[in-house]
Structure formats: C-alpha cells, structure tokens
CSV table of C-alpha atoms and ligand atoms in Angstrom, one decimal:
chain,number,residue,atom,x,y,z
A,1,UNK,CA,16.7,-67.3,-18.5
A,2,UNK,CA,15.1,-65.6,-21.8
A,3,UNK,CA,16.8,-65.6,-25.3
A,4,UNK,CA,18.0,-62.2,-25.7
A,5,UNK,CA,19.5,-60.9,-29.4
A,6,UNK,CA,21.4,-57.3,-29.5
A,7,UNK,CA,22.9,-55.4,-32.3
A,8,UNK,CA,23.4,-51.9,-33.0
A,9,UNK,CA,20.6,-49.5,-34.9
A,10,UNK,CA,22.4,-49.3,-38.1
A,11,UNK,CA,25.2,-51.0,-40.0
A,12,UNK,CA,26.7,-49.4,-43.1
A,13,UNK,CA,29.0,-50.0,-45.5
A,14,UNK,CA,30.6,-50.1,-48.8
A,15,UNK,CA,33.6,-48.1,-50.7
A,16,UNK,CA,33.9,-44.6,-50.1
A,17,UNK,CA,31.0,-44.2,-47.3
A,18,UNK,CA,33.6,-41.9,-44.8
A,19,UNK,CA,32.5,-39.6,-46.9
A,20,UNK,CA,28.7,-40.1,-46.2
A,21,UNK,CA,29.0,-39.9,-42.6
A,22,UNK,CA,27.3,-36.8,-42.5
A,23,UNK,CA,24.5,-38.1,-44.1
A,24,UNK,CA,23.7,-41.0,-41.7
A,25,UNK,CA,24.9,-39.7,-38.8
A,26,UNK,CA,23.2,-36.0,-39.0
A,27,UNK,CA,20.1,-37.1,-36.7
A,28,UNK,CA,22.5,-38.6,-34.2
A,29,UNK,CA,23.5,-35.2,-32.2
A,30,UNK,CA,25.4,-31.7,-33.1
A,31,UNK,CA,28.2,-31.8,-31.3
A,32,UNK,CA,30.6,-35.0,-32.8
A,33,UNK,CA,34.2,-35.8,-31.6
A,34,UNK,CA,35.8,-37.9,-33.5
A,35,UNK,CA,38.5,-39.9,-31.7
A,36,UNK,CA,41.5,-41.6,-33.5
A,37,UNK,CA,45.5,-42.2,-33.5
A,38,UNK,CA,47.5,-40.1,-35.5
A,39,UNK,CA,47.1,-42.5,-37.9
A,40,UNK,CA,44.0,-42.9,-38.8
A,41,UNK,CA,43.4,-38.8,-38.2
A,42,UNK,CA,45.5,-38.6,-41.2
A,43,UNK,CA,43.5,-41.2,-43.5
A,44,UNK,CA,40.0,-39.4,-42.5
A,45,UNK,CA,40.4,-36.7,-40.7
A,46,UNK,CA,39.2,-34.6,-43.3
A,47,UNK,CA,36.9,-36.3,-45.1
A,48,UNK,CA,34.6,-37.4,-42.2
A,49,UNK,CA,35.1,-33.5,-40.5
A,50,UNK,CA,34.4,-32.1,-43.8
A,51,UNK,CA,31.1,-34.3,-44.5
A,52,UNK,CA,29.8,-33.6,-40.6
A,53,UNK,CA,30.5,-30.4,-41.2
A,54,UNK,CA,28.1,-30.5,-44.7
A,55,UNK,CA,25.2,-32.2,-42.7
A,56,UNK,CA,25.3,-29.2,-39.4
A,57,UNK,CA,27.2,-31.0,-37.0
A,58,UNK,CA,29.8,-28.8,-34.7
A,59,UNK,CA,33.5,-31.2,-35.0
A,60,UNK,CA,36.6,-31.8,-33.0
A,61,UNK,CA,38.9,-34.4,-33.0
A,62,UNK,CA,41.0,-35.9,-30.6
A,63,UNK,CA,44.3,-38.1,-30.8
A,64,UNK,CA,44.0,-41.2,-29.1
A,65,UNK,CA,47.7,-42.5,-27.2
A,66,UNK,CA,46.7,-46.8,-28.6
A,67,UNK,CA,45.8,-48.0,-25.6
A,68,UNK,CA,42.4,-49.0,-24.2
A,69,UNK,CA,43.5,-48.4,-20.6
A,70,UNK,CA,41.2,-46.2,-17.6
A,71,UNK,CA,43.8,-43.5,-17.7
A,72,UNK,CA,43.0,-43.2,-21.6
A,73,UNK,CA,39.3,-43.1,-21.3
A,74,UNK,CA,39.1,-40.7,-18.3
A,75,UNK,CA,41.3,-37.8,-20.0
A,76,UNK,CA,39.2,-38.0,-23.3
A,77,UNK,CA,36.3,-38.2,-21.4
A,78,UNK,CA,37.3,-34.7,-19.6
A,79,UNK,CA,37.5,-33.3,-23.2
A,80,UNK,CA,34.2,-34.4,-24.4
A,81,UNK,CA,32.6,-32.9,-21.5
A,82,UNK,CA,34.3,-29.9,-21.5
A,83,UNK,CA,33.4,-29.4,-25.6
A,84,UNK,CA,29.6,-30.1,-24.4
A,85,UNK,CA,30.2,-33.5,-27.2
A,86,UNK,CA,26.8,-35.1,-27.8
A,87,UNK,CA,28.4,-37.5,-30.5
A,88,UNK,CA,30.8,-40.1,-30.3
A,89,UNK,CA,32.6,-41.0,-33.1
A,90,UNK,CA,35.5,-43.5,-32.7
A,91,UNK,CA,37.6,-44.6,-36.1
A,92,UNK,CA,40.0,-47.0,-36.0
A,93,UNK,CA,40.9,-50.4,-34.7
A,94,UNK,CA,39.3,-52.1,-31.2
A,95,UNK,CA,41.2,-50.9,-28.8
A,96,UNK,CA,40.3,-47.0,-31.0
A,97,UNK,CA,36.7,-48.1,-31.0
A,98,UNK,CA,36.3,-49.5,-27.2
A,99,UNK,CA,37.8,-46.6,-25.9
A,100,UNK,CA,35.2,-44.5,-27.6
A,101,UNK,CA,32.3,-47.2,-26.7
A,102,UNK,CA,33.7,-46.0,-22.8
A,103,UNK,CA,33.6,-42.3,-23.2
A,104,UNK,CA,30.4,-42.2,-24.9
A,105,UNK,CA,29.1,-44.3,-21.8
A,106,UNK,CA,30.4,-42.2,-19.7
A,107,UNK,CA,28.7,-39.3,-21.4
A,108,UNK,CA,25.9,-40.9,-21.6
A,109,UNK,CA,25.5,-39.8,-25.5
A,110,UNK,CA,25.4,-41.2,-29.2
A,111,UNK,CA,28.0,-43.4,-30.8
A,112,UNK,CA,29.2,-44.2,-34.7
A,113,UNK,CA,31.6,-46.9,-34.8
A,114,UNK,CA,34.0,-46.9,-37.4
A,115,UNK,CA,36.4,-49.4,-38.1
A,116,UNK,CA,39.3,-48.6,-40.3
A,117,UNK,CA,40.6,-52.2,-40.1
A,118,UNK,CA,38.5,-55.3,-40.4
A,119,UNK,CA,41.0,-56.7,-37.4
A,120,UNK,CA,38.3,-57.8,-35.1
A,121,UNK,CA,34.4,-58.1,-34.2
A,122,UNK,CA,34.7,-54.7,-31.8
A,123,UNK,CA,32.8,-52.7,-34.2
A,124,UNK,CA,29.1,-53.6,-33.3
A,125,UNK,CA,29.6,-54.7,-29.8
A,126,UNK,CA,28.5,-53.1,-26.8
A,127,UNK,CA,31.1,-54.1,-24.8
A,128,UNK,CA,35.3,-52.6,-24.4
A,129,UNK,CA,38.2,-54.8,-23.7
A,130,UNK,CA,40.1,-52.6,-21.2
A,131,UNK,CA,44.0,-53.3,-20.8
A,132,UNK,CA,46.1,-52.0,-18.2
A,133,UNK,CA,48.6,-49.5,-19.5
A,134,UNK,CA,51.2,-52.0,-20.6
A,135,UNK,CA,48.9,-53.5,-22.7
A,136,UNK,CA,47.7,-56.7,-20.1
A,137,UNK,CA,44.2,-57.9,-20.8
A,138,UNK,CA,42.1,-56.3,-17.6
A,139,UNK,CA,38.5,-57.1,-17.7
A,140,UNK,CA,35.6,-56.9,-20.2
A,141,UNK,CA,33.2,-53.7,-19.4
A,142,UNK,CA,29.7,-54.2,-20.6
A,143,UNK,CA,27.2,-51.4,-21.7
A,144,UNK,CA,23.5,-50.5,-22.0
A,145,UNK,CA,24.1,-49.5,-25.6
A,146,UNK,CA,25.5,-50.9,-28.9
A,147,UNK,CA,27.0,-48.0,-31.0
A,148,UNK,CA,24.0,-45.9,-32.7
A,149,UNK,CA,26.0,-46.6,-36.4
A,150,UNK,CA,28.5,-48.9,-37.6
A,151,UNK,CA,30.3,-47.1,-40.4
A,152,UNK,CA,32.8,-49.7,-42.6
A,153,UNK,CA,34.3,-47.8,-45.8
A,154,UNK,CA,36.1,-50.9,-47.6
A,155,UNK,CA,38.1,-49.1,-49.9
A,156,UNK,CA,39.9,-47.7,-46.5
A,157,UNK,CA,39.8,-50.9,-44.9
A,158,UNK,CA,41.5,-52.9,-48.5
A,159,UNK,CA,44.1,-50.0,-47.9
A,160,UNK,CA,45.0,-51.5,-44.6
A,161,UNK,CA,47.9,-53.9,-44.0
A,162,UNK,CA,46.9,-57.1,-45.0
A,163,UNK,CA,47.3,-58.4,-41.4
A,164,UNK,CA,44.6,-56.8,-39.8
A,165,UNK,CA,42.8,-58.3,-42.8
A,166,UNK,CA,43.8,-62.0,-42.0
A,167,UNK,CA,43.4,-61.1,-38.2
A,168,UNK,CA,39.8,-60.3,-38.9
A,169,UNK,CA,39.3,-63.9,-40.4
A,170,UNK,CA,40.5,-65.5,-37.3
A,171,UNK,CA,38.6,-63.7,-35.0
A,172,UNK,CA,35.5,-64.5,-36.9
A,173,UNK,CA,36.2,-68.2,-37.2
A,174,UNK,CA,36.3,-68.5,-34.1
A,175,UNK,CA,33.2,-67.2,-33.5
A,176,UNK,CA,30.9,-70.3,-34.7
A,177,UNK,CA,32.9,-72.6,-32.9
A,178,UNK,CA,32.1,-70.6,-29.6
A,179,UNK,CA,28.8,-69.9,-30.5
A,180,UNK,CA,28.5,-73.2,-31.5
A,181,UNK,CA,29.9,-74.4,-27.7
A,182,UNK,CA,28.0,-71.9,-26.0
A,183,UNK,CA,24.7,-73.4,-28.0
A,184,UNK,CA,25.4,-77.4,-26.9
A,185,UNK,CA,25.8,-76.1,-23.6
A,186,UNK,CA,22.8,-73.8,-23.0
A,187,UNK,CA,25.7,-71.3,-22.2
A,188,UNK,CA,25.1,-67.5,-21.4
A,189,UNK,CA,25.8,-65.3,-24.5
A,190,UNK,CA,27.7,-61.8,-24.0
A,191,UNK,CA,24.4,-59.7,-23.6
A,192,UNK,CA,22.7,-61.5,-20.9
A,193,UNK,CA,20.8,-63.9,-22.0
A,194,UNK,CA,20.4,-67.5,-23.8
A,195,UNK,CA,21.5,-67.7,-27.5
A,196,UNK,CA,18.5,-67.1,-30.2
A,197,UNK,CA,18.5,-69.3,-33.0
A,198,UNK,CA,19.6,-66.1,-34.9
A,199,UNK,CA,22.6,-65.6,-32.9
A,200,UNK,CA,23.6,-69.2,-33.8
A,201,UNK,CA,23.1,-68.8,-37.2
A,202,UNK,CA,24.4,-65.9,-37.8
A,203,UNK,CA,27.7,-67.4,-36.5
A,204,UNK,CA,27.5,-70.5,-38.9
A,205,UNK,CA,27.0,-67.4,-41.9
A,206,UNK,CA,30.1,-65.5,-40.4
A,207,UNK,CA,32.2,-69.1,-40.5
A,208,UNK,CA,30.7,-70.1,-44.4
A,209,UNK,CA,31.3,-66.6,-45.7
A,210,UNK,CA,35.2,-66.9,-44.3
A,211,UNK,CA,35.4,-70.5,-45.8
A,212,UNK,CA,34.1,-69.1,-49.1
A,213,UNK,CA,35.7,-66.1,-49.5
A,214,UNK,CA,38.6,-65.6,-47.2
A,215,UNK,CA,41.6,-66.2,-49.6
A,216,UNK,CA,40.5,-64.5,-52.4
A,217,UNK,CA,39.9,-61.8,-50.2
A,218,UNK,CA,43.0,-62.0,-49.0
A,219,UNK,CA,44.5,-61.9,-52.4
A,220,UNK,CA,42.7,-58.4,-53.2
A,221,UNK,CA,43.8,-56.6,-49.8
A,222,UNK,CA,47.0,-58.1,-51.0
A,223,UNK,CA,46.6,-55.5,-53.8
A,224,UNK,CA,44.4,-52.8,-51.4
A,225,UNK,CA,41.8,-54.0,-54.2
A,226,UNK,CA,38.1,-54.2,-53.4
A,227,UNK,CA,35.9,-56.9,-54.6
A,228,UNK,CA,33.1,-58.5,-53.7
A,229,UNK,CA,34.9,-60.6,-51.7
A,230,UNK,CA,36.0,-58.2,-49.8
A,231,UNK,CA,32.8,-56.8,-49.3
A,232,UNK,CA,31.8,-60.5,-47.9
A,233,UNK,CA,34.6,-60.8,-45.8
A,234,UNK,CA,34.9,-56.9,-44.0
A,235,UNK,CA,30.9,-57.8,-43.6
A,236,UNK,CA,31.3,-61.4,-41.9
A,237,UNK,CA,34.7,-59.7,-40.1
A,238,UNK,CA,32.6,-57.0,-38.6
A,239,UNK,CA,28.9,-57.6,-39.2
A,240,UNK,CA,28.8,-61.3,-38.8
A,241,UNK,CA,31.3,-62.0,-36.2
A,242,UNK,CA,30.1,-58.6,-33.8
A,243,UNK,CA,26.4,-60.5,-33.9
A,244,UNK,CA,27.3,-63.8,-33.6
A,245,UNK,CA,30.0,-63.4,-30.7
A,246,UNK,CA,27.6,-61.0,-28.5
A,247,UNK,CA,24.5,-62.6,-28.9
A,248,UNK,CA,25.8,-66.9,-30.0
A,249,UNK,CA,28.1,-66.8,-26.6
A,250,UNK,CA,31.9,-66.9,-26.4
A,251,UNK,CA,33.7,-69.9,-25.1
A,252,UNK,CA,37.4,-71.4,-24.8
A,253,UNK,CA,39.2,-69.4,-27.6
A,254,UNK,CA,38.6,-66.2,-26.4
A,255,UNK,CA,39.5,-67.4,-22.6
A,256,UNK,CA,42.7,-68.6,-24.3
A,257,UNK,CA,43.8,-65.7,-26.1
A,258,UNK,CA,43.0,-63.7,-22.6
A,259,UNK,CA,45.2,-65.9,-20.8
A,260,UNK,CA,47.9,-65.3,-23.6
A,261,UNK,CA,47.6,-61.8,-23.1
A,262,UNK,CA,49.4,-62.7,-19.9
A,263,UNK,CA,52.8,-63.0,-21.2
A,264,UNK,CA,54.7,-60.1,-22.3
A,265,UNK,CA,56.2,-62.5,-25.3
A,266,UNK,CA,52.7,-62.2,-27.4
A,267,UNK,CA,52.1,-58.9,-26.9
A,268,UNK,CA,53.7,-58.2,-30.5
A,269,UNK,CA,50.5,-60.7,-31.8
A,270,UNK,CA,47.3,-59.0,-32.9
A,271,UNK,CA,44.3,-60.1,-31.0
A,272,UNK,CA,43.2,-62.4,-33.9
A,273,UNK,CA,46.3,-64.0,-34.0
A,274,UNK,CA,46.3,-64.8,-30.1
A,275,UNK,CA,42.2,-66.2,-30.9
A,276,UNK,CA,43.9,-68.6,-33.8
A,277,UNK,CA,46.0,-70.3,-31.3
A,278,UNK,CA,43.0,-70.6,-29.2
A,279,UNK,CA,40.6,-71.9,-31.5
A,280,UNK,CA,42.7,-74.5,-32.7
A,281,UNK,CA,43.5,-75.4,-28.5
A,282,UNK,CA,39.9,-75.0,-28.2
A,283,UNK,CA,39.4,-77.7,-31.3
A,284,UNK,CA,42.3,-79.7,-29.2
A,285,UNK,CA,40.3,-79.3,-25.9
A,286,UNK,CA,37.4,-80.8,-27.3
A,287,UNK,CA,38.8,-84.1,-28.8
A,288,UNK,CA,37.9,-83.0,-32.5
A,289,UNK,CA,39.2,-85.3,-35.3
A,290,UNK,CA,42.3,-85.2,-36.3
A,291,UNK,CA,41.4,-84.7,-39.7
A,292,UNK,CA,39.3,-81.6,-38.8
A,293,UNK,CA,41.8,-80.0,-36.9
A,294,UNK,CA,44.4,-80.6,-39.7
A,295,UNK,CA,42.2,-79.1,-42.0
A,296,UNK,CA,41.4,-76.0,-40.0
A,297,UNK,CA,45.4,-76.1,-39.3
A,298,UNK,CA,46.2,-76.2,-43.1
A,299,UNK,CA,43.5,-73.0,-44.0
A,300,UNK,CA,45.0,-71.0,-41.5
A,301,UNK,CA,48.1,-71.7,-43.2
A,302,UNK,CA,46.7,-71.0,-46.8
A,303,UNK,CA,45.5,-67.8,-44.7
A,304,UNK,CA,48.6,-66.5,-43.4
A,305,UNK,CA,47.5,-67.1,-39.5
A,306,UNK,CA,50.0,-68.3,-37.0
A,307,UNK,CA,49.4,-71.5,-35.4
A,308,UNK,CA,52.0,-73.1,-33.6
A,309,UNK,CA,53.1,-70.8,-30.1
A,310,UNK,CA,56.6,-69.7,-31.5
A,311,UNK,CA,54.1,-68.1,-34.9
A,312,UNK,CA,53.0,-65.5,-32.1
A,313,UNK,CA,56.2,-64.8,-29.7
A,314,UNK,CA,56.4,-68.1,-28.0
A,315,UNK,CA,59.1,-70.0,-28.1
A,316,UNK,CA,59.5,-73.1,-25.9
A,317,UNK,CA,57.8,-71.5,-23.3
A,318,UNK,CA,58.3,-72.9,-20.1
A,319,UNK,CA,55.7,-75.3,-18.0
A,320,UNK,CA,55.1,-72.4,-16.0
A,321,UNK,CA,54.2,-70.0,-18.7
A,322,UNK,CA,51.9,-72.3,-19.4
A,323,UNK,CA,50.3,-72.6,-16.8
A,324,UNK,CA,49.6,-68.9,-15.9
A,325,UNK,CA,47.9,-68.9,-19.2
A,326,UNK,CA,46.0,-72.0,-18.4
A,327,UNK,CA,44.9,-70.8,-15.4
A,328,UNK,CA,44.4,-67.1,-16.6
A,329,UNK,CA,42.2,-68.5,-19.3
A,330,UNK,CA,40.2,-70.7,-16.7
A,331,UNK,CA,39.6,-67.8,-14.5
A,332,UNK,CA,35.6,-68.1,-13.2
A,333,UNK,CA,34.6,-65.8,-14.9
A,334,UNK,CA,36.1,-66.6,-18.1
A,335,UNK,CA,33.9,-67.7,-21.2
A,336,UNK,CA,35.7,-71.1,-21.2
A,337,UNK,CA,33.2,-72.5,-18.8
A,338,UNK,CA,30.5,-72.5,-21.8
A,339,UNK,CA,32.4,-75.3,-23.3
A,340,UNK,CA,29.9,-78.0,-22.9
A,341,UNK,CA,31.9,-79.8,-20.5
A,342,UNK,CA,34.0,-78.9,-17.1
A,343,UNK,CA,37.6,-77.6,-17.9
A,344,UNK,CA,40.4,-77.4,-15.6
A,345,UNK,CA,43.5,-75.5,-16.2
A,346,UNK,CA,45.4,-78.8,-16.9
A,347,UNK,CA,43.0,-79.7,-19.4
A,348,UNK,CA,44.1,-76.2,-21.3
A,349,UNK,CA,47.7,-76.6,-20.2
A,350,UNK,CA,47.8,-80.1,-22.5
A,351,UNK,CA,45.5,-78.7,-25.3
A,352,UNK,CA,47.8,-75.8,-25.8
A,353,UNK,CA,50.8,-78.4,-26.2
A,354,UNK,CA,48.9,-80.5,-28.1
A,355,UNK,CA,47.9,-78.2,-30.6
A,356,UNK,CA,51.0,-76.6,-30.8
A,357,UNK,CA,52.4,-80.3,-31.7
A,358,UNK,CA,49.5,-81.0,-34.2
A,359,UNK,CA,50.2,-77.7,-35.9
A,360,UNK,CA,54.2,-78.0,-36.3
A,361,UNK,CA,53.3,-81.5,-38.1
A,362,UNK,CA,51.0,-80.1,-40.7
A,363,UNK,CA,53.3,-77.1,-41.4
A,364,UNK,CA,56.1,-80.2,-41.8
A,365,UNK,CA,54.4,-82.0,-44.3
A,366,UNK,CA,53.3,-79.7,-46.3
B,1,ZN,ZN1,37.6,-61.4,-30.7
C-alpha cells in the first residue's frame, strides 16, 4: 500500500484574523453559511458576516443544536440547499466543525474551518465524528476533502475557557504516541494509506511543542492572554495534531476514549480528557517504564488533565463497565489494532485499572 500525506489547502492564523475572513476566503464561493451555536454566533457573528460581506460574498447563518448527530446534519443540510450555499463555513468546537465538514459533503461545496476553541485536532481533518443524539460515539465518516481553509483567531481562542485549552494539549499528546504505534507497526493512517515520514514527524513536532510550551500557555489562557506560546500551542493543538493524527495513524488512545464514550458517567468529560485516560492506558498497554509513565502522569497533573477514572465521571466502576469499554475500544475496526502487537479486550480491561492505579499513586505522593 503507498504512503499517502493529506492536509487542507490553507491554514491560517494569528490574533484578530475573524476579521480577515473575507479576505482569504473570497475565491472560495459567493454564497457562505456560517454554522455555529448560539454561542459562538455571538463572539463572531458579526465580525466574520461583516468581513464576507466586504469581500462580495452573499451570508446567512445558522444555529447549530451541539450535537454531531444525522438528524443535525440532514436539517442544516435542507437549509444550505434551499439558500443555493456554495460555502461552508463552520466556527466553533469539533462536534460545530464535523457537522459542517458533513453538510458541506453533502453539498458537495467549499469549506473554511474555524475553530473557536483549540479543544481538539477536528479542525484540519477530513473526517466527522458522528454521535447518536444522546451524545454516544457512532462511527467515524471519512471524506474526499479536507476543509478548503483553516481559520484559527488566537485572541478568540485565549478568550475561551481554559479547559478546552488543556483539552487541546491532551488530544495532541496523544497523537505522537499513536503515530508513533501506528509507525512500528506499518499500521494504516486515517487517509488511506501508510504513514510518510512527514506524518511521523510532524507528530514528534506536535508532542515537543506541547512539552515546551504547554504550561506557560496554559498560564496565559489562564489570563485570556496571547503569547507566543500560545501561538505554538493553538498551532501544534490544531495544525500539528490535525496532520499528524490523519496522516501518522491513530492507535489505542483514541479506541479507548471511543469505548469511554460508552458510559453515560463520562459524558460530562471533554473529548481530550477521555484521550488522557487513554493515552496513559495506552502507555500501560504497552509495558512502558514506570518512570515514563509517572512522568507523563505528573505533566498532566502540572497541566490540569484528569488521569485517574473518577477525574472524568468514573468512580469505582464496576467490572462490567469495564469491560463494555474494553471491548467497545477493541471493536475491529477500531484504531487499537495499530498497536504493534495483538490486543484483546482483557488486555485493555487490566491497562485501564492499572493506569488508573499508577495515576492515584503519583497524585498521592506529590
Ligand atoms: Zn482526538
């Protein structure tokens, strides 16, 4: 099977660029809807209407009800076609932007991406998480096309509750180790192909940057303040992470959070959250060190991630409960099998508990 890389056309960013949209989005069609929760329709409503509106572009905006679910994406679909929409422009967080990524499929028309929260690597991708309408993972829904234009404005995204923030870190650190699996194992990556060297790498960049610049980029969301290391972290949040997930491979901490997803008790947990417990059962699952594990225990700490089951709604969950995970998360055609060896649903069962274990001890003793 050939090495395949994919990434969207253009990726923007930078303080104040919502109001620039105009500008880089002009050549993309005439006809934008812009698609967002009440919200985010109030943070940017106007400026990104207003700017479209400067460049030619006909605008309409539509609420979006929070969840990715069919029901969603058919009635908004309805409205684009009805308004004869040629552009797609979805603001917000992932489940905002893959519900746009599905409309604009099924209009079979352009696409700017524009994350309001640097919560997870949705942004750039070319693929929607779809939930059912209470919010249960569903399936993954793969596309032709990545969005035409990633649009990140970081003064909107250090205005954003920190958590989203910290959420985004997670997500992206886990995307080297699962690159990194998917690499040893000759694994398929997320757009149908074998990892490049530059998918690989691009994860390892996305993992540095968050080692480097995470908690003092933390500290200035903290204070909706943006500095450079804010500008390193949105970029290895959305950029880095988008690339190097799609194109590097996904493997057990994504499975894991999906089969989290399955109990009603996380539900309250952002998506990075649910990946932290993951990685760090992932890092379990593989028979790491124990002083690398620690050590990635004790930065999600100095981060503000949960890491133990109770951190994200579980508490003493049954054996049961953790088996429907398990098993959810060992699903065939889950990512977990580009670990680079065979995992059973046990095996993910015990590397939850242990984790959970190893993680309670380093909170203790700090
Ligand atoms: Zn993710």
């Amino acid at each position: 099977m050939a090495q395949i890389f994919k990434s969207p056309a253009a990726y923007v960013q930078g303080r104040d660029v919502a109001e620039e949209i105009g500008s880089h989005a002009e050549e993309l069609g005439e006809e934008a809807v812009l698609i967002a929760d009440e919200i985010v329709l109030d943070i940017l409503e106007d400026r990104v209407l207003t700017s479209l509106e400067d460049a030619g572009l006909g605008t309409m905006s539509v609420e979006f009800n929070g969840e990715a679910s069919e029901t969603e994406i058919d009635r908004i679909t309805s409205l684009a076609e009805e308004q004869g929409i040629d552009l797609v422009i979805g603001a917000g967080g992932g489940k905002a932007l893959d519900t746009a990524k599905a409309v604009r499929t099924n209009i079979d028309e352009s696409m700017v991406s524009m994350p309001t929260v640097a919560s997870t690597d949705a942004p750039t991708s070319a693929l929607s998480v779809i939930y059912s309408e209470h919010g249960e993972f569903q399936e993954y829904r793969f596309y032709e096309d990545h969005p035409d234009l990633v649009l990140v404005d970081t003064a909107i995204i250090a205005d954003a509750p920190t958590r989203f923030f910290r959420s985004g870190i997670a997500d992206g650190l886990a995307t080297w180790f699962e690159a990194d699996a998917a690499n040893q194992s000759d694994g398929d990556n997320v757009v149908g192909g074998k990892p490049t060297r530059a998918g690989h790498h691009l994860a390892r960049l996305c993992y540095d940057t968050l080692c480097d610049h995470g908690l003092a980029a933390v500290d200035a969301v903290e204070r909706g303040a943006v500095t450079e290391s804010v500008e390193a972290v949105t970029e290895a949040n959305t950029l880095l992470s988008g690339l190097g997930f799609e194109s590097g491979g996904l493997a057990a901490a994504h499975s894991i959070h999906n089969g989290l997803t399955q109990l009603e008790a996380t539900h309250d947990a952002t998506h990075g959250e649910k990946v932290n417990i993951g990685t760090i059962s992932q890092l379990a699952l593989e028979g790491r060190d124990d002083a690398f594990i620690e050590e990635y225990v004790e930065f999600s700490l100095d981060l503000g991630l949960p890491v133990t089951l109770s951190d994200i709604g579980l508490d003493d969950p049954s054996h049961n409960d953790l088996t429907v995970v398990a098993e959810a998360a060992c699903d065939e055609e889950e990512t977990i099998h580009n670990q680079p060896f065979a995992v059973s649903s046990s095996m993910v069962r015990d590397a939850l508990l242990t984790a959970d274990e190893l993680s309670r001890r380093v909170r203790e003793n700090r």
